[in-house]
Coordinates of C-alpha atoms and ligand atoms in Angstrom, one line a residue:
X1 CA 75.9 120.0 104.6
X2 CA 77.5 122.8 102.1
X3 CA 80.9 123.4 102.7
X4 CA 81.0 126.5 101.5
X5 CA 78.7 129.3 100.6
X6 CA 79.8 130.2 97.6
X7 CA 78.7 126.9 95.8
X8 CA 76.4 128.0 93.4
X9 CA 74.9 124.4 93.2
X10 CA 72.9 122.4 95.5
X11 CA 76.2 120.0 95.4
X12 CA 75.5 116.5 96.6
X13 CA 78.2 116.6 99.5
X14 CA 79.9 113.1 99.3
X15 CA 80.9 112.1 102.7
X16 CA 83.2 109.6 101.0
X17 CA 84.8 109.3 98.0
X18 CA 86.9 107.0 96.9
X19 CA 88.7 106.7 93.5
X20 CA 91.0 103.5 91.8
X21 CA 92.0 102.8 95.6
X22 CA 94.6 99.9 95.7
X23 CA 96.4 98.2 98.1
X24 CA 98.8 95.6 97.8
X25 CA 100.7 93.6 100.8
X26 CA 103.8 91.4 99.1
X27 CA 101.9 89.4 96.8
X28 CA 98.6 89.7 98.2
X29 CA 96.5 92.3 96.0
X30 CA 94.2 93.4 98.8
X31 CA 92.6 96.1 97.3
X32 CA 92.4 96.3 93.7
X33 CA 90.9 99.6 91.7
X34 CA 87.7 100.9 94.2
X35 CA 85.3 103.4 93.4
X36 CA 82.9 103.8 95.9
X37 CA 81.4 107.3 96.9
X38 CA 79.6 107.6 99.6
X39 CA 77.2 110.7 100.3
X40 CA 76.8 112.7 103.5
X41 CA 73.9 110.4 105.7
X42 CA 73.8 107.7 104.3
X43 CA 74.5 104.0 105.8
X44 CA 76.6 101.7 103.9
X45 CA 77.4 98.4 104.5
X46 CA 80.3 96.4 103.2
X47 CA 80.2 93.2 103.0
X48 CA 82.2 90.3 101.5
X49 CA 83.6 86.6 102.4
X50 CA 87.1 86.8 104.4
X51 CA 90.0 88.4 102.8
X52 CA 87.7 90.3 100.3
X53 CA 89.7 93.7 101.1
X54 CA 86.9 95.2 103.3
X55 CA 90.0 96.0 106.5
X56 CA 92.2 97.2 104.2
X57 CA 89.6 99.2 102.5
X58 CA 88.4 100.6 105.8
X59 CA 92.0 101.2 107.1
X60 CA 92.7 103.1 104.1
X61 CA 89.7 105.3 104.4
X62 CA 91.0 105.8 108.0
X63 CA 94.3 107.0 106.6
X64 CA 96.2 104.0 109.0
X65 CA 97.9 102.9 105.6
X66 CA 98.3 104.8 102.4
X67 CA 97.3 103.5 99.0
X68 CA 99.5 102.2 96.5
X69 CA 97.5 104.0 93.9
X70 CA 94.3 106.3 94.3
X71 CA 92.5 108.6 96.1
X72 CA 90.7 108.7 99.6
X73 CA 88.9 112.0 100.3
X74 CA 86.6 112.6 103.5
X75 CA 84.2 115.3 103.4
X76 CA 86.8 116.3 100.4
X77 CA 89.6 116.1 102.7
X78 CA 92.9 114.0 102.9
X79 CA 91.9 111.0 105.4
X80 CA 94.4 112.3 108.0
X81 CA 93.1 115.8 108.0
X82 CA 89.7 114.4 108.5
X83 CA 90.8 112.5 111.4
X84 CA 92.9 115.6 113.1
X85 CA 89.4 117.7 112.6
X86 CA 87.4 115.2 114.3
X87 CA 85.3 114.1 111.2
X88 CA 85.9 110.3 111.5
X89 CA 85.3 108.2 114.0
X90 CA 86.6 105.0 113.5
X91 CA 85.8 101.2 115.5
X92 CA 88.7 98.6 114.2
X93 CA 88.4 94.9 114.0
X94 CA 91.5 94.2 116.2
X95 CA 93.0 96.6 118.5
X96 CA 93.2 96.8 122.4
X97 CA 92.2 99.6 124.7
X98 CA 94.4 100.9 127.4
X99 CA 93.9 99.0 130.0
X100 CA 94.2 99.8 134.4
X101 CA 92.1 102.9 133.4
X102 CA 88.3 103.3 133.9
X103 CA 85.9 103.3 130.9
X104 CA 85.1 106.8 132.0
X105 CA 88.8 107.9 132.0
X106 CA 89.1 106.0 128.2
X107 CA 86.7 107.8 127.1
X108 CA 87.7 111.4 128.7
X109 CA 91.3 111.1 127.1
X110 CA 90.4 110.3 123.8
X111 CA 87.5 112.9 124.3
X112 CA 90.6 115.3 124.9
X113 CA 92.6 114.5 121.8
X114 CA 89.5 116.1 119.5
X115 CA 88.3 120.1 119.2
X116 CA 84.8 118.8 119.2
X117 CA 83.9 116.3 121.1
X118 CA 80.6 115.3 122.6
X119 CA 80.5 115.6 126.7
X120 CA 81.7 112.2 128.1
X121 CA 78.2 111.9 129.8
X122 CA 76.1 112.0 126.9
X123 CA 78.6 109.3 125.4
X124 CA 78.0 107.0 128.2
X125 CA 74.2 107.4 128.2
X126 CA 74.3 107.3 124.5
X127 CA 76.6 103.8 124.2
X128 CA 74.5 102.4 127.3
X129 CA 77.8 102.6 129.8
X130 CA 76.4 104.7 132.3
X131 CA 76.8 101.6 135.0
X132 CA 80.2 100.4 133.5
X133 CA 81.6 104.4 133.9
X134 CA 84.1 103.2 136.9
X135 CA 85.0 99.7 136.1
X136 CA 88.6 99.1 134.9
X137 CA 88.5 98.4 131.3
X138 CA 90.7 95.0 131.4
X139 CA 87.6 93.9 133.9
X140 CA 85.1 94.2 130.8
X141 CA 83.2 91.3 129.0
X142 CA 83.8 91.2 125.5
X143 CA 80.2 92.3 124.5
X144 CA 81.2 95.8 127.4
X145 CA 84.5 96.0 125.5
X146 CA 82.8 96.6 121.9
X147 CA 80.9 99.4 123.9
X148 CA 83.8 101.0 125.2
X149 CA 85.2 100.6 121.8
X150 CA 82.3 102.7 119.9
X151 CA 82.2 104.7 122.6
X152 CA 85.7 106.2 121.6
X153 CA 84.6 106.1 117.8
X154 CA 81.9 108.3 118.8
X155 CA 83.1 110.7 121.3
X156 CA 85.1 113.1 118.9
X157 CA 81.5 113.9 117.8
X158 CA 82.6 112.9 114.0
X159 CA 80.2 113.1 110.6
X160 CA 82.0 109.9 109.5
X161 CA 81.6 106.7 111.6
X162 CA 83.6 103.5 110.5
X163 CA 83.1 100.4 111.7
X164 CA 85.1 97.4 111.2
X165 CA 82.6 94.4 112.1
X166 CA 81.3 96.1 115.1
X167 CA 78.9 93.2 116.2
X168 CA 81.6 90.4 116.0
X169 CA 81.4 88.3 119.4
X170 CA 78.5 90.2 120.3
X171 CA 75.1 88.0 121.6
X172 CA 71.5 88.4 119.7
X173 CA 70.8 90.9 122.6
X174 CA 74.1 93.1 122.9
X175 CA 74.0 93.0 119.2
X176 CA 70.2 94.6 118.8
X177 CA 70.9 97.3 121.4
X178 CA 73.9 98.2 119.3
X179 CA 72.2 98.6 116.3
X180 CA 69.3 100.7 118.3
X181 CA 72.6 103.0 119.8
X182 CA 74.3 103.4 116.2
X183 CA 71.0 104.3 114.5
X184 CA 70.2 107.0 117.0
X185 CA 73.6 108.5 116.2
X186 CA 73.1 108.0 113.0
X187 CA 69.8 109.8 112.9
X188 CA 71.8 113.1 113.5
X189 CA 72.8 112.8 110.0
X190 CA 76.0 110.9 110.5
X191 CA 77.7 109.0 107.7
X192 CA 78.2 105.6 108.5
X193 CA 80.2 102.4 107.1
X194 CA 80.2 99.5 108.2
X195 CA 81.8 96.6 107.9
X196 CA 79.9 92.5 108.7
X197 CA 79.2 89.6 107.4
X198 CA 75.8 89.1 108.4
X199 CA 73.7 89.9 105.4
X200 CA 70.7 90.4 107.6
X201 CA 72.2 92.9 109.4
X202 CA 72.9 94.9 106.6
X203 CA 69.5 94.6 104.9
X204 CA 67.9 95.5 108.1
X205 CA 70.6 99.3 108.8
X206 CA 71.8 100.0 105.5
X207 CA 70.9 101.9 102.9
X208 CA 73.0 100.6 100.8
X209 CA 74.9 97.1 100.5
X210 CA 78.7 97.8 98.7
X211 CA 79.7 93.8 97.9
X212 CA 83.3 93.5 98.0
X213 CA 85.2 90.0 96.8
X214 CA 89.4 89.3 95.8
X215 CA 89.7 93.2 96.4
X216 CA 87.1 94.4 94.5
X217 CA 83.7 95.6 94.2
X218 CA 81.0 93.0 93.0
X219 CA 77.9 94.5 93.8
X220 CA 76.8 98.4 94.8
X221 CA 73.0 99.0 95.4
X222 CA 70.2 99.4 97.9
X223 CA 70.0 96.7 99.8
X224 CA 66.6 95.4 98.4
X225 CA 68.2 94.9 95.4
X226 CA 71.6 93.0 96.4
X227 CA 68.7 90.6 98.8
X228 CA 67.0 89.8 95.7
X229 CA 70.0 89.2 93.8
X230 CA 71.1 87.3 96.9
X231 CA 68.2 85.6 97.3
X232 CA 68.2 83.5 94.1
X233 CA 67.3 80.1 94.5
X234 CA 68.4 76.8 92.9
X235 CA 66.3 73.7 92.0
X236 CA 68.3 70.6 91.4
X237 CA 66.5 67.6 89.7
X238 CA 67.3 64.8 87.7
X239 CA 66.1 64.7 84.1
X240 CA 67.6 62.7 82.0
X241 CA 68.5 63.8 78.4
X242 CA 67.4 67.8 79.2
X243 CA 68.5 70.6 76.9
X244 CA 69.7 73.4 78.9
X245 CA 68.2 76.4 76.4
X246 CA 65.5 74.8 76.7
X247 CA 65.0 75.5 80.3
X248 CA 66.5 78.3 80.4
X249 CA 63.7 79.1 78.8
X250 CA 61.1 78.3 81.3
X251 CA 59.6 81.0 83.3
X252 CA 61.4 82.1 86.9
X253 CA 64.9 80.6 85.5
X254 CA 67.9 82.8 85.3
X255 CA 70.0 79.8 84.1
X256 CA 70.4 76.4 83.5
X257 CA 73.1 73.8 83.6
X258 CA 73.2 70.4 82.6
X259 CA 75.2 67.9 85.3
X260 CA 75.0 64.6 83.6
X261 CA 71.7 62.9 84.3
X262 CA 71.6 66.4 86.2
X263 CA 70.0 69.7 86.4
X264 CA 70.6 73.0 88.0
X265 CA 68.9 75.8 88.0
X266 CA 69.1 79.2 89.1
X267 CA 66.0 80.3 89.7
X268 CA 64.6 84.1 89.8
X269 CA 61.1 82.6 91.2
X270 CA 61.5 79.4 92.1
X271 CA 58.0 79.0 92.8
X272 CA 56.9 79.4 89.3
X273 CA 59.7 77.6 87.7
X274 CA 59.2 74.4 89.5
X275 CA 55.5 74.5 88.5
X276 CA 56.9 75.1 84.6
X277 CA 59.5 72.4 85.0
X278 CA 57.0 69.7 86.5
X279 CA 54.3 70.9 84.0
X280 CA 57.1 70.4 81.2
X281 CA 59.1 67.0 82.7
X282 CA 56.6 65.3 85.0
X283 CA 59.6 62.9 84.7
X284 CA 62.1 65.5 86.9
X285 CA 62.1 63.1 90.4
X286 CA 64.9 63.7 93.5
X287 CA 63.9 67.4 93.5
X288 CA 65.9 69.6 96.0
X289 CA 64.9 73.5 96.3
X290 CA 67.4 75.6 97.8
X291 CA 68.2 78.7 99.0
X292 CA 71.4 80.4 97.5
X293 CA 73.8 81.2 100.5
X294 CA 75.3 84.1 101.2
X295 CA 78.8 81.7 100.2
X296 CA 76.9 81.0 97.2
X297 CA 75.9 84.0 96.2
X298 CA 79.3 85.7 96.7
X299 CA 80.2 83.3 94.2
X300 CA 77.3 84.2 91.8
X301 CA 77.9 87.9 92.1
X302 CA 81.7 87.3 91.8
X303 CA 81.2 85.8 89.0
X304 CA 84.2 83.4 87.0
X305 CA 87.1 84.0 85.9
X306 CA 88.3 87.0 87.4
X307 CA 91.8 86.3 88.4
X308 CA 91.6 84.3 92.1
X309 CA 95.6 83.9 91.8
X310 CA 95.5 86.1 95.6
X311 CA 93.0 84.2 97.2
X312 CA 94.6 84.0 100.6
X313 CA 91.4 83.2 103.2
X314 CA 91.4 85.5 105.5
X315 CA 93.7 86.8 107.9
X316 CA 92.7 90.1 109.1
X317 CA 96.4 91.9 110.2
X318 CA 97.0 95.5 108.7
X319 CA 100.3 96.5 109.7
X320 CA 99.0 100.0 112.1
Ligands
ATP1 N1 99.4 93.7 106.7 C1 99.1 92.7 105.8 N2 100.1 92.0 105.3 C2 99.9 91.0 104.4 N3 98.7 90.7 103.9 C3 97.6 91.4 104.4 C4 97.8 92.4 105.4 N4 96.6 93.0 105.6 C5 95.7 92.3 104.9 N5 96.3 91.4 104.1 C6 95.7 90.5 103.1 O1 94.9 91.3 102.3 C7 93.7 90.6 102.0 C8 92.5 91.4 102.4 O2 92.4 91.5 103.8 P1 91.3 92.3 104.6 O3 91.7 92.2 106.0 O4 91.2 93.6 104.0 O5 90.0 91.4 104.3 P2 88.6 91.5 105.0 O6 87.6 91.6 103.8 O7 88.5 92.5 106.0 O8 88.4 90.0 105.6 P3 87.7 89.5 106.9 O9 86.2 89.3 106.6 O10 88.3 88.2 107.2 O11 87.9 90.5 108.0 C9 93.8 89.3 102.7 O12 94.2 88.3 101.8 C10 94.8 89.5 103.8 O13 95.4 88.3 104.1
MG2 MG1 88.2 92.5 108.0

């Protein structure tokens, strides 16, 4: 999607780009230093454990706060030009829609407030609300609500879609046929973010897996790669008198740490490190294998030490 002809370059358009973004609230360092550039097409998700700075970060690409310190730029635009053109469409965590009006009438006022938009039919087929069009939105179950509500993120007909845990509340069904609907818009070469904490919902629509945690980014890659970072296991045993390089050395260990009469490792294949360990300490009894969380392995990829003196769980309030 060249901007402009004159590029002499086959530029790679970033859809998304942003640069030392941070946020602050009081005392609360929400957001702290994010580089994250996104390009044109590509599906992102954003995860991280509650109060990670994945709102803010989302409201700030939305322009509905301003940074206290870097850049936001949307298809190399200011976030609230991008917005005024149409370019982003964004689904919020919180947030009500107007209620005593029909979904149809919703949807054909914000429809009004963009140059572009997409007809309000092909909206309704596209978001599955085609038998909902007259019913008053106040009358709407939750799941029909989260419709309604990417309906009027996608009705300006924008390149950027945003979406702030669009799944929350939603049942296994609801939640499939919303994927289904946002990959068919997506597969008209949208840019898409989204914001969830299901890990499996990320592997299965992203591209690309941004882990956020205390305000910052802890893991960027394709999702593959976060999954098997994610997916490390752990052995616990107890062995008696073990040396922790030593089994660090063993084969499918990443590390090893020594709990008293204790072990713990972290295991790259856990498969073959048990073999090694048994082969090694046939004495190793009260073995536990585990899978690493997606708690734990926030934790993992967070890593120690790196200054948890904001870690407020997690509200979700952004002044709007
Ligand atoms: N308007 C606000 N005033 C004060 N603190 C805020 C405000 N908005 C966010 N915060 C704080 O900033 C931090 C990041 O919040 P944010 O909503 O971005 O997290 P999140 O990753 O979206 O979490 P969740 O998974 O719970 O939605 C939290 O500690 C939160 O309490
Ligand atoms: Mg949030």
């Amino acid at each position: 999607m060249p901007h402009s002809p004159t590029s002499l370059a086959p530029q790679i358009t970033a859809g998304v780009r942003l640069h030392g973004l941070t946020k602050s609230f009081g005392t609360v360092r929400a957001v702290r230093g994010v580089d994250l550039s996104i390009a044109a097409g590509e599906t992102v998700a954003l995860l991280g454990p509650n109060g990670a700075g994945k709102s803010t970060t989302i409201d700030l690409i939305l322009g509905l706060a301003r940074p206290d310190a870097g850049t936001v730029e949307v298809f190399g635009l200011p976030p609230a030009e991008a917005v005024k053109r149409g370019a982003i469409g964004g689904m919020l965590q919180t947030g009500q829609i107007i209620r005593d009006l029909t979904v149809r009438e919703v949807i054909t006022m914000v429809a009004s407030l963009y140059p572009e938009p997409l007809p309000v039919d092909e909206v309704l087929a596209l978001t599955g609300l085609e038998d909902l069009a007259g019913r008053r939105t106040q009358k709407l179950s939750g799941g029909e609500t989260q419709k309604v509500r990417f309906a009027i993120a996608v009705v300006a007909n924008p390149d950027l879609l945003v979406l702030d845990e669009p799944t929350v509340a939603l049942d296994v069904e609801a939640r499939h046929n919303f994927w289904t609907t946002m990959r068919a818009f997506a597969s008209r070469g949208k840019t898409v973010l989204f914001a969830t904490h299901y890990l499996e919902e990320a592997d299965e629509y992203a591209d690309r897996i941004v882990l956020m945690a205390h305000g910052r980014v802890v893991a960027d890659g394709p999702s593959t790669e976060i999954k098997a970072r994610v997916g490390l296991r752990t052995i616990r045993a107890t062995l008696p008198d073990a040396v922790a390089s030593e089994l660090t050395a063993l084969p499918g260990v990443s590390t090893a740490e020594i709990r008293g009469d204790a072990i713990v490792l972290r295991c790259t294949d856990s498969d073959q490190a048990l073999r090694a360990l048994l082969a090694r300490d046939p004495s190793a009894c009260d073995i536990e294998v585990r899978g690493a969380g997606l708690e734990e392995a926030f934790l993992e990829l967070t890593g120690n030490g790196d200054g948890r003196e904001n870690d407020e769980d997690g509200t979700d309030e952004v002044a709007r």
